[in-house]
C-alpha atoms as an extended CHARMM CRD file, in Angstrom:
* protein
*
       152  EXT
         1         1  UNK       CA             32.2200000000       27.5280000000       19.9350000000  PROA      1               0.0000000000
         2         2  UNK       CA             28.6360000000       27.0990000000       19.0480000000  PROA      2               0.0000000000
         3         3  UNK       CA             27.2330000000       23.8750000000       17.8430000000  PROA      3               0.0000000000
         4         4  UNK       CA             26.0110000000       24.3520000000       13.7260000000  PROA      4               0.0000000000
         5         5  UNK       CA             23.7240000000       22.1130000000       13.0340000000  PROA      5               0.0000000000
         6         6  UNK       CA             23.2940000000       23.2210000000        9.7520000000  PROA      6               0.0000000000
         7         7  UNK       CA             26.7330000000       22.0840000000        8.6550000000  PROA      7               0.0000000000
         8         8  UNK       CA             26.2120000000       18.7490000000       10.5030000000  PROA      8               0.0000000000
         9         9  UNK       CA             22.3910000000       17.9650000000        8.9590000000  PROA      9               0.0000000000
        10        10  UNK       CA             24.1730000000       18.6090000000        5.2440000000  PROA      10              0.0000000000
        11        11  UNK       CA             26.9780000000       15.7400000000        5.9100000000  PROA      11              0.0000000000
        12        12  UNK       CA             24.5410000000       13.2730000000        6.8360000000  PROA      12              0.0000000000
        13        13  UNK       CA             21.5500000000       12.9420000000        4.5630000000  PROA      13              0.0000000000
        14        14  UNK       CA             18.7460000000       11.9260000000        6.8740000000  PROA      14              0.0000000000
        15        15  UNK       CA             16.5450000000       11.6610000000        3.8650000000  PROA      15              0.0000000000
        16        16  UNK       CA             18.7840000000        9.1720000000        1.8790000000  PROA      16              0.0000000000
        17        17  UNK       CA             16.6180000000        6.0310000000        2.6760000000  PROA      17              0.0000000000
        18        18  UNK       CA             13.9380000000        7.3190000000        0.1820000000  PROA      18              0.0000000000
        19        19  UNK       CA             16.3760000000        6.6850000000       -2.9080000000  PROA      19              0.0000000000
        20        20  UNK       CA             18.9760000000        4.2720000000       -1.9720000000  PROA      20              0.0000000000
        21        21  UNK       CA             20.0500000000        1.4570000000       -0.0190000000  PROA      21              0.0000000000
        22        22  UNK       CA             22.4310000000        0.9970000000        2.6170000000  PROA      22              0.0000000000
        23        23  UNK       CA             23.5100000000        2.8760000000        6.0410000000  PROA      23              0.0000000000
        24        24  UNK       CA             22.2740000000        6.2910000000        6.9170000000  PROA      24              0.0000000000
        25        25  UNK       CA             22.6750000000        8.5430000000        9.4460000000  PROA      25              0.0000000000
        26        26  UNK       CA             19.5130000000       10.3460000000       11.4840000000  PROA      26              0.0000000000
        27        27  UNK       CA             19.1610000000       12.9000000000       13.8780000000  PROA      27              0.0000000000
        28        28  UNK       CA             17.7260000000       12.0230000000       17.4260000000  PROA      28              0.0000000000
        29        29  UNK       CA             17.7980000000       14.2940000000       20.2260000000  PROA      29              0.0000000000
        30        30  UNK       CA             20.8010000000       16.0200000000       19.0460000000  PROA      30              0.0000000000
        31        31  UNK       CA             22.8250000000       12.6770000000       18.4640000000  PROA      31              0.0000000000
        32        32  UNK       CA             23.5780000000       11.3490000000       15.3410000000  PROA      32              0.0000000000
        33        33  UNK       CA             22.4430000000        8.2880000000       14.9900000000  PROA      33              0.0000000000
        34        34  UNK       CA             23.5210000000        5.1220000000       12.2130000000  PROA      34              0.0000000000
        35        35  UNK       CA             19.9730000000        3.4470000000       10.9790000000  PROA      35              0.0000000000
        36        36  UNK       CA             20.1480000000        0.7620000000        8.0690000000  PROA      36              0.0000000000
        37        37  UNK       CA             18.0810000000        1.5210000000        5.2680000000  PROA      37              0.0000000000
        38        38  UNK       CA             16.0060000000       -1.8210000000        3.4810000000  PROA      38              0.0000000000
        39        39  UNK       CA             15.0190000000       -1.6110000000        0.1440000000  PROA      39              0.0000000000
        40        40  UNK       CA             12.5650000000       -4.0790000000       -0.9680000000  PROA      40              0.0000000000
        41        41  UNK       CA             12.8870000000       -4.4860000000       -4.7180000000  PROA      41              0.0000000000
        42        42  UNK       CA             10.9150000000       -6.2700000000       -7.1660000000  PROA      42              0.0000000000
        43        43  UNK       CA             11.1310000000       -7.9220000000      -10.3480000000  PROA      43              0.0000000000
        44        44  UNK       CA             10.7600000000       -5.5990000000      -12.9780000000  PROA      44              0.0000000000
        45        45  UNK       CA              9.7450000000       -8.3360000000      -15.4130000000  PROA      45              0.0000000000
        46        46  UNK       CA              7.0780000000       -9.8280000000      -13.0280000000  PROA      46              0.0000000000
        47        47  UNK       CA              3.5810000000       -9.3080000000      -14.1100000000  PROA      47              0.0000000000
        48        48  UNK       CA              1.1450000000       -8.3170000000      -11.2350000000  PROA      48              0.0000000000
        49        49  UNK       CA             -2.4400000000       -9.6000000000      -11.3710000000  PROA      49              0.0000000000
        50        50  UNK       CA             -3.2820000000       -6.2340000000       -9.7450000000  PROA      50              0.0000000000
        51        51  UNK       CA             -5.0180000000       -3.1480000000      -11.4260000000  PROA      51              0.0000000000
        52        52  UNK       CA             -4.3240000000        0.3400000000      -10.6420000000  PROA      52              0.0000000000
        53        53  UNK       CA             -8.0240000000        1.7610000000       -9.3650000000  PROA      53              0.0000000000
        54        54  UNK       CA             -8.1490000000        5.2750000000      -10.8510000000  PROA      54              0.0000000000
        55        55  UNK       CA            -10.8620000000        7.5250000000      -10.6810000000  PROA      55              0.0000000000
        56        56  UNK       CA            -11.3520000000        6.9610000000      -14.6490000000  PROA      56              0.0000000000
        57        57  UNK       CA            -11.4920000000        2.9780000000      -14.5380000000  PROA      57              0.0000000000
        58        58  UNK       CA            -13.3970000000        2.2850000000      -11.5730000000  PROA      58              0.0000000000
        59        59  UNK       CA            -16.6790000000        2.4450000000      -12.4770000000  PROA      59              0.0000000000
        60        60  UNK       CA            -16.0340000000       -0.0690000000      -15.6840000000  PROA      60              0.0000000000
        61        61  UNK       CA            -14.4090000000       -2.3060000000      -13.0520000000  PROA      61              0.0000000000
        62        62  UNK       CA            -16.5370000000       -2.2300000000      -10.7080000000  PROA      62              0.0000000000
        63        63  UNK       CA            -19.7030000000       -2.8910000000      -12.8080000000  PROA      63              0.0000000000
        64        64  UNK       CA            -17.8160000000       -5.5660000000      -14.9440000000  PROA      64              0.0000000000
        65        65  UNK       CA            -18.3760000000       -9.0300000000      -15.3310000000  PROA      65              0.0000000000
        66        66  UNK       CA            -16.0570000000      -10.3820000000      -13.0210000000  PROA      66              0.0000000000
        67        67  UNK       CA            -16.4590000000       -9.7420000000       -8.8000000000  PROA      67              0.0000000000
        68        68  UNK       CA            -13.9650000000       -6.8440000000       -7.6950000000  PROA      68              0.0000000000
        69        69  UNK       CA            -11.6290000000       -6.6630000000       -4.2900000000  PROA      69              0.0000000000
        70        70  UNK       CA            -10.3230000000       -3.0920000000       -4.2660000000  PROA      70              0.0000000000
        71        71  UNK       CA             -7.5940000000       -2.1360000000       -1.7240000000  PROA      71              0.0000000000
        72        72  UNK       CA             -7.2320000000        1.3470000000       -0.4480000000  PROA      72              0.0000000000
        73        73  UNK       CA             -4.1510000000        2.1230000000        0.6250000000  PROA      73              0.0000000000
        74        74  UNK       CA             -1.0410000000        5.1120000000        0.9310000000  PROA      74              0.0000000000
        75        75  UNK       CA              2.6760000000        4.4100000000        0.4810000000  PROA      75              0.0000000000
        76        76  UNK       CA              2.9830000000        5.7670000000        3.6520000000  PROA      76              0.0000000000
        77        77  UNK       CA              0.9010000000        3.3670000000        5.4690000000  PROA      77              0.0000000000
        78        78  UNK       CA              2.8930000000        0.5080000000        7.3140000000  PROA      78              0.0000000000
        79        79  UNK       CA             -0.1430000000       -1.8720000000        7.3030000000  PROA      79              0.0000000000
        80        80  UNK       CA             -1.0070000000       -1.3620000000        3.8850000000  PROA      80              0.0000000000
        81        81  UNK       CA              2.9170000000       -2.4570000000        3.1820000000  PROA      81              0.0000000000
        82        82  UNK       CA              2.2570000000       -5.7130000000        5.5930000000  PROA      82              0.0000000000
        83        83  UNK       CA             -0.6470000000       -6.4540000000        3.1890000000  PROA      83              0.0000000000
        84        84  UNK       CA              0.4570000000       -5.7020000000        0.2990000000  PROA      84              0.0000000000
        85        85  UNK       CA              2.1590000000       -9.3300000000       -0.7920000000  PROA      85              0.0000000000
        86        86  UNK       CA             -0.3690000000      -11.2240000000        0.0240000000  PROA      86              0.0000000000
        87        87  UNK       CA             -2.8590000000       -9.2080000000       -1.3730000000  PROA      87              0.0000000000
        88        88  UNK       CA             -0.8480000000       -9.3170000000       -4.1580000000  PROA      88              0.0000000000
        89        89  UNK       CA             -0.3660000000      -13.1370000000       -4.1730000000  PROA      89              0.0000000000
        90        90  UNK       CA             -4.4510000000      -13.2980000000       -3.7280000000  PROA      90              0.0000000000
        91        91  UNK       CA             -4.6590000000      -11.8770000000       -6.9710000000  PROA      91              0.0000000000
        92        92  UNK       CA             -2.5450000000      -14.1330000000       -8.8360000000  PROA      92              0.0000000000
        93        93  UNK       CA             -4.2610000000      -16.9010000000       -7.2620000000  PROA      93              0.0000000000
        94        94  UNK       CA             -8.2320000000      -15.5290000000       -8.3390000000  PROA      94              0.0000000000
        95        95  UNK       CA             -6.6440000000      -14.5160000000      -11.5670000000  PROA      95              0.0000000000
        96        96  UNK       CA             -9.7100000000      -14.7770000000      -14.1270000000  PROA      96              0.0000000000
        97        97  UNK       CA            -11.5310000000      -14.8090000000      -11.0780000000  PROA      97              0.0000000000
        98        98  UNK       CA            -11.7720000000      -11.8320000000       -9.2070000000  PROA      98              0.0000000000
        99        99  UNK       CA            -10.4200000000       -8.7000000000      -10.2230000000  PROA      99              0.0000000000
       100       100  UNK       CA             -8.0210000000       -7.0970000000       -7.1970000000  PROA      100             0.0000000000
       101       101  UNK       CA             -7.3350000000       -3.6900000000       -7.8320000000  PROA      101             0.0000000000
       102       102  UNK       CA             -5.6190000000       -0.8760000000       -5.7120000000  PROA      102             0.0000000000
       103       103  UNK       CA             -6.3090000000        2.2170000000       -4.8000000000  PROA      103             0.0000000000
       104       104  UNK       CA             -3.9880000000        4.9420000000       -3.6510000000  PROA      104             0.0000000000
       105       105  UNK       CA             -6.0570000000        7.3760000000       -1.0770000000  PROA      105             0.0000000000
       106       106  UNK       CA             -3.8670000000       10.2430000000       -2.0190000000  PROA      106             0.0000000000
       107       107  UNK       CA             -4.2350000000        9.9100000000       -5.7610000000  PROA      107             0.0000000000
       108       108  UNK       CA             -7.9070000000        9.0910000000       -5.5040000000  PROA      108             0.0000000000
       109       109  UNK       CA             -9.3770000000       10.6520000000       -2.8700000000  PROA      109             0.0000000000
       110       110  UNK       CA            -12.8350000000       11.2490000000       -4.3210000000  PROA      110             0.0000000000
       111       111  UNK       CA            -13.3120000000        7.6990000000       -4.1120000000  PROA      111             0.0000000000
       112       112  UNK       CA            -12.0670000000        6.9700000000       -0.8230000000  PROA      112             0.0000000000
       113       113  UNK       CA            -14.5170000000       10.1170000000        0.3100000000  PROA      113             0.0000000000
       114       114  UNK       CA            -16.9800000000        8.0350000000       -1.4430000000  PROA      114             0.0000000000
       115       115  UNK       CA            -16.9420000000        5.0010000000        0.2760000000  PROA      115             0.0000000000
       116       116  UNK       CA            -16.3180000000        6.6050000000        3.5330000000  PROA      116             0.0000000000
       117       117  UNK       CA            -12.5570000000        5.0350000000        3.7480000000  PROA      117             0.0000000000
       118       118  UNK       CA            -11.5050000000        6.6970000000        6.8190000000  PROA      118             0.0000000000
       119       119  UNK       CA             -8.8630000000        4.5210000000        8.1990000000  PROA      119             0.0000000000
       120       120  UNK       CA             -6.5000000000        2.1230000000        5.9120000000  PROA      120             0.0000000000
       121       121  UNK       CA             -5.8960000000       -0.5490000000        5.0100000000  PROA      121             0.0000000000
       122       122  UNK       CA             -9.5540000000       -0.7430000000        3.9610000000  PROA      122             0.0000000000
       123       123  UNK       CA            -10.8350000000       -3.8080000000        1.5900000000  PROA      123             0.0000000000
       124       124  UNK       CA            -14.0610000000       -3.3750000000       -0.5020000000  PROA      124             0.0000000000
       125       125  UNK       CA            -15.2510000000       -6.5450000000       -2.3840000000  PROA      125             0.0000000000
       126       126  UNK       CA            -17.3740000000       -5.4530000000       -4.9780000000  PROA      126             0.0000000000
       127       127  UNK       CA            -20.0520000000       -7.8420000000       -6.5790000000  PROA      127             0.0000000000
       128       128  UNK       CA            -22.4170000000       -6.6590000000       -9.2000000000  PROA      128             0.0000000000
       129       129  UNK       CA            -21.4380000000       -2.7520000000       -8.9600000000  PROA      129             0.0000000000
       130       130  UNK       CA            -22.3340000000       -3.3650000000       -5.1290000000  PROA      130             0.0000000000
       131       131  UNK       CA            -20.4970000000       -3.2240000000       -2.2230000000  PROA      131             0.0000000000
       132       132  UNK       CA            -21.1910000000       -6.9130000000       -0.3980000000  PROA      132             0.0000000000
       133       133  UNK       CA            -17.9200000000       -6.9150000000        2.2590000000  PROA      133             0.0000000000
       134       134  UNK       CA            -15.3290000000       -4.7510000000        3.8710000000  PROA      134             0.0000000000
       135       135  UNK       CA            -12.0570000000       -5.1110000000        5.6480000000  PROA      135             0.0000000000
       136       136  UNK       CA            -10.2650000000       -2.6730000000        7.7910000000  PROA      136             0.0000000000
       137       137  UNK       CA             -7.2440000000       -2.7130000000        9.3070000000  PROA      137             0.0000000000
       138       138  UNK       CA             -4.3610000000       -5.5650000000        8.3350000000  PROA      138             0.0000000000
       139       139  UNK       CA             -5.5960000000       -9.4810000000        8.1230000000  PROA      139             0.0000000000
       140       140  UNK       CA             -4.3030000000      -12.7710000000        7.9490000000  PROA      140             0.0000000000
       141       141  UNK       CA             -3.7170000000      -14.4660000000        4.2650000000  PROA      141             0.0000000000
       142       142  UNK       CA             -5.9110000000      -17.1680000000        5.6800000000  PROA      142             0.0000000000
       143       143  UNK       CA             -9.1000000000      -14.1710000000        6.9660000000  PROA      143             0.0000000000
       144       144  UNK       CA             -8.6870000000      -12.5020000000        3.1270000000  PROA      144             0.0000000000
       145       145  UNK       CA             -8.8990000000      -15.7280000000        1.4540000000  PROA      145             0.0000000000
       146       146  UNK       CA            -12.1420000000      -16.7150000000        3.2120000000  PROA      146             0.0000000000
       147       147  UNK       CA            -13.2070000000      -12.8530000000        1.4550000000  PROA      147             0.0000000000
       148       148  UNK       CA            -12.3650000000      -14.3010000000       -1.4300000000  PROA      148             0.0000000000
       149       149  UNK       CA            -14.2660000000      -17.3470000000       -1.4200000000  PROA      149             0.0000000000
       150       150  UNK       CA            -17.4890000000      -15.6870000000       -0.3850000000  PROA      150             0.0000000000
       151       151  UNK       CA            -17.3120000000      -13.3340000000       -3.2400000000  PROA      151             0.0000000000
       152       152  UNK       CA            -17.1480000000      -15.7730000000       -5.5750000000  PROA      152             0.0000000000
């Protein structure tokens, strides 16, 4: 009898952890193999303090009134994930502030050609349409924080 991996692959969806929750089962060198799958969920009713960079509302944010901290990041990107909450807690905390925006590299990719964002995370702080400070690479709460004092 020959081994049909076919069959096998279709009874355990490898790809499961992308939807749902719980125990799944992966392929590794021709074992099967049980991984637990974490979902990180969030509050639907939870306002973020973040914007949404687009290619369409970055130049008025950019040029506004208020200082800007853009992120550029991918959901793929396990550092961007590490600095994602405190990013996002920095933004709540500047609210009125600073304006923290993010900006997916996949969606907007003219931008991050742009700015020459070759590597992510990548932090640009923004203050009067210019560029005064950049980030690469995953920081500290207490590093990002001193970023945001000196913009303001």
């Amino acid at each position: 009898k020959g081994r049909n991996d076919s069959k096998k692959r279709a009874l355990t969806p490898g790809h499961r952890h992308l939807t749902q929750a719980g125990t799944g089962y992966r392929w590794r060198r021709g074992k099967m193999r049980e991984a637990t799958i974490i979902l990180i969920q969030t509050n639907k009713n939870e306002r973020t303090m973040e914007v949404k960079i687009t290619n369409e509302n970055f130049e008025s944010l950019k040029n506004g009134d208020l200082p800007l901290v853009v992120d550029f990041w991918a959901t793929w990107c396990g550092p961007c994930r590490m600095i994602a909450p405190i990013v996002e807690e920095l933004a709540k905390e500047y609210d009125g502030k600073i304006n923290v925006g993010k900006c997916d590299v996949e969606e907007c990719d003219d931008l991050a050609a742009e700015y020459g964002i070759r590597n992510i995370p990548t932090i640009l702080f923004f203050k009067g349409g210019q560029v005064v400070d950049k980030t690469v690479g995953a920081l500290s709460k207490a590093k990002l924080e001193e970023k945001f004092q000196a913009l303001l």
